[in-house]
PDB file of C-alpha atoms in Angstrom:
ATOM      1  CA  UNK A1481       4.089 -12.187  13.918  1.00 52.00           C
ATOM      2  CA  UNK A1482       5.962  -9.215  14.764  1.00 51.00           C
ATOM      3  CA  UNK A1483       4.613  -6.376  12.604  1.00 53.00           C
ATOM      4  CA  UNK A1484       5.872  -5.073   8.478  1.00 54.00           C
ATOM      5  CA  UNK A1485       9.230  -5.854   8.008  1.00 52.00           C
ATOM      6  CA  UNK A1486      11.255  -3.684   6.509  1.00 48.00           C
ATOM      7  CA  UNK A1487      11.292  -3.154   2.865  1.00 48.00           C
ATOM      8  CA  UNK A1488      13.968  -5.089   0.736  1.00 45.00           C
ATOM      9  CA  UNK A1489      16.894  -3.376  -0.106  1.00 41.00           C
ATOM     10  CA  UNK A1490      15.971  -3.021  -3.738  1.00 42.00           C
ATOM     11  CA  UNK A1491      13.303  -0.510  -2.806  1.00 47.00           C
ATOM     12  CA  UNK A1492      15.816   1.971  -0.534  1.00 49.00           C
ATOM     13  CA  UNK A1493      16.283   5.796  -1.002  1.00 51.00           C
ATOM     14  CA  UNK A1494      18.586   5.512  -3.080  1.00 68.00           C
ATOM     15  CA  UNK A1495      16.252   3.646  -6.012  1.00 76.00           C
ATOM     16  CA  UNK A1496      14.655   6.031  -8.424  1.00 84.00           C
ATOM     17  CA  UNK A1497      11.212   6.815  -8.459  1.00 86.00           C
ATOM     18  CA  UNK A1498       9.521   5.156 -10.908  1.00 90.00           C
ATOM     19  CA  UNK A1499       7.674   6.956 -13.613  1.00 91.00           C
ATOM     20  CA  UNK A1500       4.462   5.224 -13.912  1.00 94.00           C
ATOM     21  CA  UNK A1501       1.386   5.230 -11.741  1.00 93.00           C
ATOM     22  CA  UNK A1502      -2.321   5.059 -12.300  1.00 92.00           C
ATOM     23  CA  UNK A1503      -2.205   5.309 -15.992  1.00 95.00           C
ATOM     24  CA  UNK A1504       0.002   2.496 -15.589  1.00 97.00           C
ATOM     25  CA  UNK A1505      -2.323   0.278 -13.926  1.00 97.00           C
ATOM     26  CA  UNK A1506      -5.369   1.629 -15.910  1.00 97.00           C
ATOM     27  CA  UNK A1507      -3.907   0.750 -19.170  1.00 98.00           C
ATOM     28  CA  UNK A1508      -3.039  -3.294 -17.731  1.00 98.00           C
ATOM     29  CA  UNK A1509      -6.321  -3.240 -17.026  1.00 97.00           C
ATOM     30  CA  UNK A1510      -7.352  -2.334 -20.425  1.00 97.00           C
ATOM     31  CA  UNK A1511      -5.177  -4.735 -21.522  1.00 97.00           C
ATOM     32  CA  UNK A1512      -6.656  -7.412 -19.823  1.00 97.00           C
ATOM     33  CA  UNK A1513     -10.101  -6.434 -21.240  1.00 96.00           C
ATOM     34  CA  UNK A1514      -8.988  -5.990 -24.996  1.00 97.00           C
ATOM     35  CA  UNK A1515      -7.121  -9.539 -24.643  1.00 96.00           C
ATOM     36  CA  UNK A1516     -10.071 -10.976 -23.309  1.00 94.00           C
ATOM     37  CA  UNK A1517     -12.374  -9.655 -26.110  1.00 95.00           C
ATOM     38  CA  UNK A1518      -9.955 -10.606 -28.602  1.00 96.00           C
ATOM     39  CA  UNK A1519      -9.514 -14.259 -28.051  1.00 95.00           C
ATOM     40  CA  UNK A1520     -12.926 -14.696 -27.785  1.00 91.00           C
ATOM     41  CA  UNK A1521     -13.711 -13.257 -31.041  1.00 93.00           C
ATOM     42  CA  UNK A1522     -10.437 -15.131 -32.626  1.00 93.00           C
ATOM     43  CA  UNK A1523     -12.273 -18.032 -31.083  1.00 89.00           C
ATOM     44  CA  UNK A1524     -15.304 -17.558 -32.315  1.00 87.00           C
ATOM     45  CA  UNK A1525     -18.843 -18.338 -31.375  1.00 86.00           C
ATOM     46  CA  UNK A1526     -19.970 -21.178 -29.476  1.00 79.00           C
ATOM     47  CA  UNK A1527     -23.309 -22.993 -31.244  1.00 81.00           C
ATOM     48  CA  UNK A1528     -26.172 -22.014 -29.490  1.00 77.00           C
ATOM     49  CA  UNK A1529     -26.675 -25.131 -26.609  1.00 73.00           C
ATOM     50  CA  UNK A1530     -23.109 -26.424 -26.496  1.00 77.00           C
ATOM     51  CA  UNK A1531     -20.767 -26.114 -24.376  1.00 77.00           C
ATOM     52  CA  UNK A1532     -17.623 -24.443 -24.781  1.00 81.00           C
ATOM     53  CA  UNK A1533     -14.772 -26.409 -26.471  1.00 85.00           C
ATOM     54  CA  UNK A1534     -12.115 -27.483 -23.540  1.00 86.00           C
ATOM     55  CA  UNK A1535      -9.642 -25.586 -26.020  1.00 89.00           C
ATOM     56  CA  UNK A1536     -11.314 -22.382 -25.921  1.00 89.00           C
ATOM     57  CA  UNK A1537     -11.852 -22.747 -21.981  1.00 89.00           C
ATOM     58  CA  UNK A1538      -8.090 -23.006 -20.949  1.00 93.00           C
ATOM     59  CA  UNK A1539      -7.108 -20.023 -23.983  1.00 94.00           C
ATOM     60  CA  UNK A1540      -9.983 -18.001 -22.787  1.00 92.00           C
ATOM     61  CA  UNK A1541      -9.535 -18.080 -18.744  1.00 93.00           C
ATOM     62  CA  UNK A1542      -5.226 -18.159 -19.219  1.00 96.00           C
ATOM     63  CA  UNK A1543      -4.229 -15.632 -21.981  1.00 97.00           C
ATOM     64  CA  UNK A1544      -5.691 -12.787 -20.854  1.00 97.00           C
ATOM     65  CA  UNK A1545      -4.088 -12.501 -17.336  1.00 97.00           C
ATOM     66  CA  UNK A1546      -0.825 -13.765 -18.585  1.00 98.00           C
ATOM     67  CA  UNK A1547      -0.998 -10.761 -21.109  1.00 98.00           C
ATOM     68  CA  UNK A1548      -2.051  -8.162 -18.765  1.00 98.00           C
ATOM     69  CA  UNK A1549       0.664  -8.785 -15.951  1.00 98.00           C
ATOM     70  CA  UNK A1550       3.453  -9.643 -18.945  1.00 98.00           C
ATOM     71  CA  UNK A1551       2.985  -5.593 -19.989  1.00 98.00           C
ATOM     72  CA  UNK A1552       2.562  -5.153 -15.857  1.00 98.00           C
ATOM     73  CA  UNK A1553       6.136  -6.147 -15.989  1.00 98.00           C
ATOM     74  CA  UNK A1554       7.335  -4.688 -19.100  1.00 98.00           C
ATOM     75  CA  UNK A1555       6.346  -1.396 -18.348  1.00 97.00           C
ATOM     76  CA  UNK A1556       8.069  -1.624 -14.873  1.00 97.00           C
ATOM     77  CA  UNK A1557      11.161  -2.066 -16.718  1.00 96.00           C
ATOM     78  CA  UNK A1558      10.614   0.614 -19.333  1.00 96.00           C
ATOM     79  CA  UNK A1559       9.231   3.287 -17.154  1.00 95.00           C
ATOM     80  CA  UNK A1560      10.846   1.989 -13.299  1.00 94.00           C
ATOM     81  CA  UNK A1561      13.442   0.011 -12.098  1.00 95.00           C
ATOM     82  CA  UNK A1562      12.201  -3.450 -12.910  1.00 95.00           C
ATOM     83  CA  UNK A1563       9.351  -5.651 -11.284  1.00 95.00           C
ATOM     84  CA  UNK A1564      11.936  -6.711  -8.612  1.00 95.00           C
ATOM     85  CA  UNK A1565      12.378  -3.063  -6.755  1.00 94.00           C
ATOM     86  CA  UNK A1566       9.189  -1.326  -8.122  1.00 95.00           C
ATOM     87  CA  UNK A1567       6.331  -4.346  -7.537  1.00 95.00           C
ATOM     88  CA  UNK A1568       8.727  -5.275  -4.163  1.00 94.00           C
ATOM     89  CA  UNK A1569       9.182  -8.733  -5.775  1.00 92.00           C
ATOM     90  CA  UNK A1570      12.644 -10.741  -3.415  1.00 91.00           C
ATOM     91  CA  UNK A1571      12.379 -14.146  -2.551  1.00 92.00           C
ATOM     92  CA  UNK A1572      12.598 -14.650   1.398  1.00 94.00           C
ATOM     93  CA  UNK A1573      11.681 -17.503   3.366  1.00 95.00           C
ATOM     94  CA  UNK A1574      10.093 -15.540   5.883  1.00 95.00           C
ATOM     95  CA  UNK A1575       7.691 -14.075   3.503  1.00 96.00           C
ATOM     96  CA  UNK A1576       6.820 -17.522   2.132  1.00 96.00           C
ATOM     97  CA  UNK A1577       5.676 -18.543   5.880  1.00 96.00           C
ATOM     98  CA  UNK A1578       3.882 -15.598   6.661  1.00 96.00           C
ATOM     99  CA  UNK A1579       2.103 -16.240   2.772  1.00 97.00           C
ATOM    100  CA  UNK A1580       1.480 -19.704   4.064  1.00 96.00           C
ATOM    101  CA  UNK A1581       0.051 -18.479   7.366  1.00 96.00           C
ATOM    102  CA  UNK A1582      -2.451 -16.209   5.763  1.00 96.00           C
ATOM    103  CA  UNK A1583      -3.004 -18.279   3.045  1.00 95.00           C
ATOM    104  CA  UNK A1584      -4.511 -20.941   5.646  1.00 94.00           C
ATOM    105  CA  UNK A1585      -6.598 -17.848   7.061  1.00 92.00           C
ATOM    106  CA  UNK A1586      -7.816 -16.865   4.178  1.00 90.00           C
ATOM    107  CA  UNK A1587      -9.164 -21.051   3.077  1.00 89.00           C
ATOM    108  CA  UNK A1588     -11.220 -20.801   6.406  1.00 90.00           C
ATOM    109  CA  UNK A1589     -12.748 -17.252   5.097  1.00 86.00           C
ATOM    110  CA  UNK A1590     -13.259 -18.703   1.753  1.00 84.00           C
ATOM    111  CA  UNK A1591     -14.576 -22.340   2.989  1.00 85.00           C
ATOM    112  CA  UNK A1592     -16.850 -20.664   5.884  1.00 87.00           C
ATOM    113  CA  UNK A1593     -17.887 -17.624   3.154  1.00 80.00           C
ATOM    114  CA  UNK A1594     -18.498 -19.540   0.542  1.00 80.00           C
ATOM    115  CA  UNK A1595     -20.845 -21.813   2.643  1.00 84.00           C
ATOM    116  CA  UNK A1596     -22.890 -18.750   4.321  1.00 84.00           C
ATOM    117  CA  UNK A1597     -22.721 -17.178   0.338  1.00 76.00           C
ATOM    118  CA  UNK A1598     -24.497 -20.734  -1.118  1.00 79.00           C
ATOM    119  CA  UNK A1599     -26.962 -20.854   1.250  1.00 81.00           C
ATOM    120  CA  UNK A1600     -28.157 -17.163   0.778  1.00 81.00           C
ATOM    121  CA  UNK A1601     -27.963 -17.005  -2.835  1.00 75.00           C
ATOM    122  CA  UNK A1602     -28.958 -21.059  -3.492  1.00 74.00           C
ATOM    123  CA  UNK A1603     -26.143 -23.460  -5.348  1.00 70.00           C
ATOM    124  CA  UNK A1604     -27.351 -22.379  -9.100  1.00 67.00           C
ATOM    125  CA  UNK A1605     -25.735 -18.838  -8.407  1.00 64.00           C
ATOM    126  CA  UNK A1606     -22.888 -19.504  -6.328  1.00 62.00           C
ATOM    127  CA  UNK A1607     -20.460 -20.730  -8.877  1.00 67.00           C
ATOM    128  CA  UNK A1608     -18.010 -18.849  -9.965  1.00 72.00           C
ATOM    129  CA  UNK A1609     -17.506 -17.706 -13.593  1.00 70.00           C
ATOM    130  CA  UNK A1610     -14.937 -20.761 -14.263  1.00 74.00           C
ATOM    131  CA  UNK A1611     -16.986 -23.614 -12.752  1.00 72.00           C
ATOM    132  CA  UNK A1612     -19.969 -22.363 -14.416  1.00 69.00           C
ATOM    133  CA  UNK A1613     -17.449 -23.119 -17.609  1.00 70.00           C
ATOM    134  CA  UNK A1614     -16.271 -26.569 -16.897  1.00 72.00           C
ATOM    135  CA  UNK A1615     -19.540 -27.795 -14.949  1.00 68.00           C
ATOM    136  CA  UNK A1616     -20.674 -30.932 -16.969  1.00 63.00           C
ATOM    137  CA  UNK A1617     -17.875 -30.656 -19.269  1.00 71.00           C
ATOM    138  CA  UNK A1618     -14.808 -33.752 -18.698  1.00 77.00           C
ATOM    139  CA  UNK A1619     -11.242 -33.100 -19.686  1.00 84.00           C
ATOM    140  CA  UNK A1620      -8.442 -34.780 -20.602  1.00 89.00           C
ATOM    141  CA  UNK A1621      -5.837 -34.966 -17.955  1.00 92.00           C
ATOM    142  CA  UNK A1622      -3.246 -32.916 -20.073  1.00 94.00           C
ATOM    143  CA  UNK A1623      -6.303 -30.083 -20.517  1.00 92.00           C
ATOM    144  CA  UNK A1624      -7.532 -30.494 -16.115  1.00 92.00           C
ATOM    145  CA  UNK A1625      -3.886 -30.843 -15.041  1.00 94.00           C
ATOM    146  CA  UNK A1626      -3.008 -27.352 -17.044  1.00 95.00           C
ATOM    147  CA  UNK A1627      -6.175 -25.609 -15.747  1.00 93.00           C
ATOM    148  CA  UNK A1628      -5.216 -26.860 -12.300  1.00 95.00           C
ATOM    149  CA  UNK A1629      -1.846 -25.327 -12.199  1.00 97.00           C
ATOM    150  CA  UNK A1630      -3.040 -21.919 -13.937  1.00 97.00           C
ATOM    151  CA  UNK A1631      -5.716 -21.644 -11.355  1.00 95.00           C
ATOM    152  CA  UNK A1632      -3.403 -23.034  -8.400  1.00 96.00           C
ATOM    153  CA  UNK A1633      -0.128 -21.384  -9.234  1.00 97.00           C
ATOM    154  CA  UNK A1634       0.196 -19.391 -12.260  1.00 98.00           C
ATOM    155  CA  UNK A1635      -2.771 -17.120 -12.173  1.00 97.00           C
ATOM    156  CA  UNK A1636      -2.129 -15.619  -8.257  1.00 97.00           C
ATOM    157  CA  UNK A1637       0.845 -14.572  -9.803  1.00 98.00           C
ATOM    158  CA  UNK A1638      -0.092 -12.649 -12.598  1.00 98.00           C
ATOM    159  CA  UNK A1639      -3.019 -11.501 -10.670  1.00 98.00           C
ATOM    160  CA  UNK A1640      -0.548 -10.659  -7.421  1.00 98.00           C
ATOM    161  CA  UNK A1641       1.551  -8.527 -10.371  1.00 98.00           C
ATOM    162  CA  UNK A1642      -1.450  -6.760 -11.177  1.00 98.00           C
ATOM    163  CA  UNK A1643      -3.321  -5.445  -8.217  1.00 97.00           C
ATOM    164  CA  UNK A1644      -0.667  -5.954  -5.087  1.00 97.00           C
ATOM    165  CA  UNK A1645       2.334  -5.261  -6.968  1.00 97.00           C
ATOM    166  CA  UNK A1646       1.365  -2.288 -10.187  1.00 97.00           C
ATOM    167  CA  UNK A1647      -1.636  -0.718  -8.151  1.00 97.00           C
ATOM    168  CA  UNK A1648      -0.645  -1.281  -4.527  1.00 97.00           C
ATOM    169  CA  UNK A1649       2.835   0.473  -5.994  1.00 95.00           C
ATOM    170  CA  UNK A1650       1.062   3.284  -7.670  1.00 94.00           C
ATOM    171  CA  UNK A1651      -1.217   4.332  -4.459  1.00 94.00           C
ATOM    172  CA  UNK A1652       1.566   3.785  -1.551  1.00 91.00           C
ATOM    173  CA  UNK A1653       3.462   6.464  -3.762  1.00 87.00           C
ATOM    174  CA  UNK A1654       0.730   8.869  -3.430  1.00 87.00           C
ATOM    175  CA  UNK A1655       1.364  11.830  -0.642  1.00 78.00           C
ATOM    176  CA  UNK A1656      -0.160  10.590   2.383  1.00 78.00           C
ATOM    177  CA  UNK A1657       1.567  11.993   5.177  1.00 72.00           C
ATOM    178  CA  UNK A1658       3.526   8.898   6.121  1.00 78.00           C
ATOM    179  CA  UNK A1659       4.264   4.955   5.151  1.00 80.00           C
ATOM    180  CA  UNK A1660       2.214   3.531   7.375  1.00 85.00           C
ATOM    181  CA  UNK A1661      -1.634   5.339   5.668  1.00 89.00           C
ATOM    182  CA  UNK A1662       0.036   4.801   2.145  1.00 90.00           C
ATOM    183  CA  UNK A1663       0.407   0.826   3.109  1.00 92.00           C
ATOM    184  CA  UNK A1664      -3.155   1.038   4.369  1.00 94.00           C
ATOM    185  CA  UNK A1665      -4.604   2.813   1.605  1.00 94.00           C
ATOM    186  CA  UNK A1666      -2.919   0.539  -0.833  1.00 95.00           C
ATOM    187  CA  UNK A1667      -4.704  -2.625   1.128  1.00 96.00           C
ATOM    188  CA  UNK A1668      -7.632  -1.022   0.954  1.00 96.00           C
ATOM    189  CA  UNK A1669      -7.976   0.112  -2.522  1.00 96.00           C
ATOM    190  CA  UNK A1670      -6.381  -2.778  -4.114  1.00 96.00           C
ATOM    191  CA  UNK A1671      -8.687  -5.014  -1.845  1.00 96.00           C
ATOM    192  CA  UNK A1672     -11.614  -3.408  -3.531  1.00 96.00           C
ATOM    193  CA  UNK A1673     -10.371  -3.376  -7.309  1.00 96.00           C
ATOM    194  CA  UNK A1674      -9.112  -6.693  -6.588  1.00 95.00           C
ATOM    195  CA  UNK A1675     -12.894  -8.265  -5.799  1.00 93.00           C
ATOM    196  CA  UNK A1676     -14.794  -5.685  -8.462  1.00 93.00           C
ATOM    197  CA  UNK A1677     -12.143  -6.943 -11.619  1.00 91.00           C
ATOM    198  CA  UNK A1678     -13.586 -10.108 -11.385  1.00 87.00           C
ATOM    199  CA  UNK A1679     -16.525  -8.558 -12.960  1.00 83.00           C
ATOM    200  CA  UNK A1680     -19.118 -11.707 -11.080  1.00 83.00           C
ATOM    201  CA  UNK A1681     -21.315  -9.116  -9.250  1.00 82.00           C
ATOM    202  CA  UNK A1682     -23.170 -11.568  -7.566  1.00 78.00           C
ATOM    203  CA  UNK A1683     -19.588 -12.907  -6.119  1.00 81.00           C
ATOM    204  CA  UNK A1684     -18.110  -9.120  -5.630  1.00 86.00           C
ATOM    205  CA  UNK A1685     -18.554  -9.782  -0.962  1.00 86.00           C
ATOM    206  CA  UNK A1686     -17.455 -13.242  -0.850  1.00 86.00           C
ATOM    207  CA  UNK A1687     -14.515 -11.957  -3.075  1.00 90.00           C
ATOM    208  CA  UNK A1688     -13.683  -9.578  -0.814  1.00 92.00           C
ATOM    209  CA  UNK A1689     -13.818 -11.798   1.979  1.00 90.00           C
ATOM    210  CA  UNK A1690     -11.087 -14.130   0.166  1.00 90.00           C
ATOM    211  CA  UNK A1691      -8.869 -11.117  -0.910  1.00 95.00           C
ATOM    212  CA  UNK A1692      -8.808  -9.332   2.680  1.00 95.00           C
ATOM    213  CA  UNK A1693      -6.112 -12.101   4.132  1.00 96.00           C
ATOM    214  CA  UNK A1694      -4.122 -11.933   0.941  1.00 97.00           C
ATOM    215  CA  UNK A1695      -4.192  -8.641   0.924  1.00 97.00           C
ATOM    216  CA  UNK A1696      -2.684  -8.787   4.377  1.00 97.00           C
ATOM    217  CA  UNK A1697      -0.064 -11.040   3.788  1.00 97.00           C
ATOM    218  CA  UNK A1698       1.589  -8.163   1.422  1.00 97.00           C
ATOM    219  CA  UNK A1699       0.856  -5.334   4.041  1.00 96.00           C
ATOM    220  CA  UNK A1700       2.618  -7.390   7.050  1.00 95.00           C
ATOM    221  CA  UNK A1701       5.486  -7.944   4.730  1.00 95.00           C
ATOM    222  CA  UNK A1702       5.761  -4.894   2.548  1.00 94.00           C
ATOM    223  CA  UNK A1703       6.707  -7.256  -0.529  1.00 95.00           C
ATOM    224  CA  UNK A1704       4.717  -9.332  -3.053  1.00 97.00           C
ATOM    225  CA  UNK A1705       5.922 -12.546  -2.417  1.00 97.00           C
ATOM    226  CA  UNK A1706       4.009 -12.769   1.152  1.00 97.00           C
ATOM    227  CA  UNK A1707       0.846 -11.993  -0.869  1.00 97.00           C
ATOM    228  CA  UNK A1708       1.678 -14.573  -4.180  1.00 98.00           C
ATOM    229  CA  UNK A1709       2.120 -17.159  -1.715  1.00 98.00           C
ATOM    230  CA  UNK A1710      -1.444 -16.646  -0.021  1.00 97.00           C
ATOM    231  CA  UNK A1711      -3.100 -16.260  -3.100  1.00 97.00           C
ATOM    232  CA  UNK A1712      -1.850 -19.759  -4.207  1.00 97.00           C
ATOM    233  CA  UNK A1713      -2.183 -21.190  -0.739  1.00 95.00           C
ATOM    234  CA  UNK A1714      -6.410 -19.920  -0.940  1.00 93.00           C
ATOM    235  CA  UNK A1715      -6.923 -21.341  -4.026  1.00 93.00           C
ATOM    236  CA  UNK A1716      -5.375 -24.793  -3.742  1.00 94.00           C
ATOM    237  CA  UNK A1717      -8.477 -26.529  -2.799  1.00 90.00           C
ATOM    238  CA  UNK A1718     -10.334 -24.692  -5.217  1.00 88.00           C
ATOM    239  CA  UNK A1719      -8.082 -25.664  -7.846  1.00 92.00           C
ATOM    240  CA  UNK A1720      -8.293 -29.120  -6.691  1.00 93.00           C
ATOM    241  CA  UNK A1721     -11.710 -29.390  -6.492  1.00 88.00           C
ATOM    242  CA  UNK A1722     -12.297 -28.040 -10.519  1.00 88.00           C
ATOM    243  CA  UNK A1723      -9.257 -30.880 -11.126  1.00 90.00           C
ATOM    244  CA  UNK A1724     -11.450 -33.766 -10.160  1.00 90.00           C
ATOM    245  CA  UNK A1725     -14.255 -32.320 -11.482  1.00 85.00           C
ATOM    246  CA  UNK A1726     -13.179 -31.979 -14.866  1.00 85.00           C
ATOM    247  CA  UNK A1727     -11.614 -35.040 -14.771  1.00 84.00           C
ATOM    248  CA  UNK A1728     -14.929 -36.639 -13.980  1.00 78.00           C
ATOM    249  CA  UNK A1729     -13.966 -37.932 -10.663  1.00 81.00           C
ATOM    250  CA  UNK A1730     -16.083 -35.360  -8.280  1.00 65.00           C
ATOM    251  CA  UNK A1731     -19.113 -32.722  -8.989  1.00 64.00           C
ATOM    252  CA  UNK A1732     -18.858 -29.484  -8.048  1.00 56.00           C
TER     253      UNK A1732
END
């Protein structure tokens, strides 16, 4: 690793600046929210001592975040130049190695965190929001296999859209004297957001311990790929671990 590349070409001088920022990102967010609490009152309530229907599981966890970076994108497009030069979203191999390389950094954090997090907390509070939902509960393989690939590939993206592409965007284009502290602040702050937005306070530290080598993989390449690509990389075993689990093969 040789340092930040530079920024793809999409993103040069002679680009517009775009005219969102913070509200921006502050409205996704509310977005995300109001989805949530929408489809689970268009769901409606679970009877008291049953579990939650496998339907209202994979609608639940997946429509929100799919929402929230859809108008992520849109309003890149209405108010910027389009997710590809505003959210510094180019396909390069290079950043797709560098992903992969901090994406194996950041299953070590999350396997040797998650391990130290257990045994200081106990196994009943470790779980995270999701296998809390699917503990005990089988799918079918059409149901595990979509869950899987929402929680493998799908969600990092929409999630990468939201808080290392919309956010990260907004603060780097704050006045910070140079590049280099507006890259650092936007690591930092989107870092933070990043683990809090999960809203699983007992999780919030080993979160951030899983999002600091994501984070990193979109600072070191200055585009949103590089992060995407760690993201999914860090929770590929994760993924595959709820797969056999709600297909009844392994406990979590």
């Amino acid at each position: 690793m040789h340092g930040p590349e530079p920024l793809p070409e999409v993103a040069s001088a002679t680009t517009p600046d775009p005219r969102w920022g913070f509200g921006a990102f502050l409205l996704v967010e509310a977005i995300l929210l109001t989805s949530a609490a929408l489809v689970l009152a268009a769901l409606g309530p679970v009877p008291a001592g049953q579990p939650m229907p496998v339907g209202h599981v994979l609608i639940g966890t997946i429509t929100p975040t799919v929402v929230a970076a859809t108008a992520a994108v849109l309003i890149t497009r209405v108010r910027g130049n389009g997710p590809l030069a505003d959210l510094r979203l180019s396909w390069r191999w290079s950043d797709v190695k560098t992903g992969l390389k901090f994406g194996m950094v950041g299953l070590v954090c999350t396997t040797v965190g998650a391990f130290v997090w257990t045994e200081i907390v106990g196994e009943q509070n470790a779980s995270s929001a999701i296998s809390a939902l699917i503990e005990d509960q089988p799918m079918s393989v059409t149901a595990a296999v979509i869950m899987f690939l929402y929680l493998w590939l799908l969600g990092p993206i929409c999630e990468e859209i939201i808080y290392r592409g919309l956010l990260w965007g907004a603060v780097e284009r704050l006045n910070w004297g140079n590049e280099k502290w507006g890259r650092v602040a936007a690591f930092l702050l989107s870092t933070a957001v990043f683990a809090v937005s999960h809203l699983e306070p007992l999780r919030t530290t080993l979160l951030l311990v899983i999002s600091v080598p994501i984070g990193l993989a979109r600072l070191y390449t200055g585009r949103l790929l590089g992060s995407i690509v760690a993201h999914q990389m860090n929770n590929f075993l994760p993924a595959v671990a709820i797969l056999l689990t709600t297909l009844g093969i392994a406990t979590l």
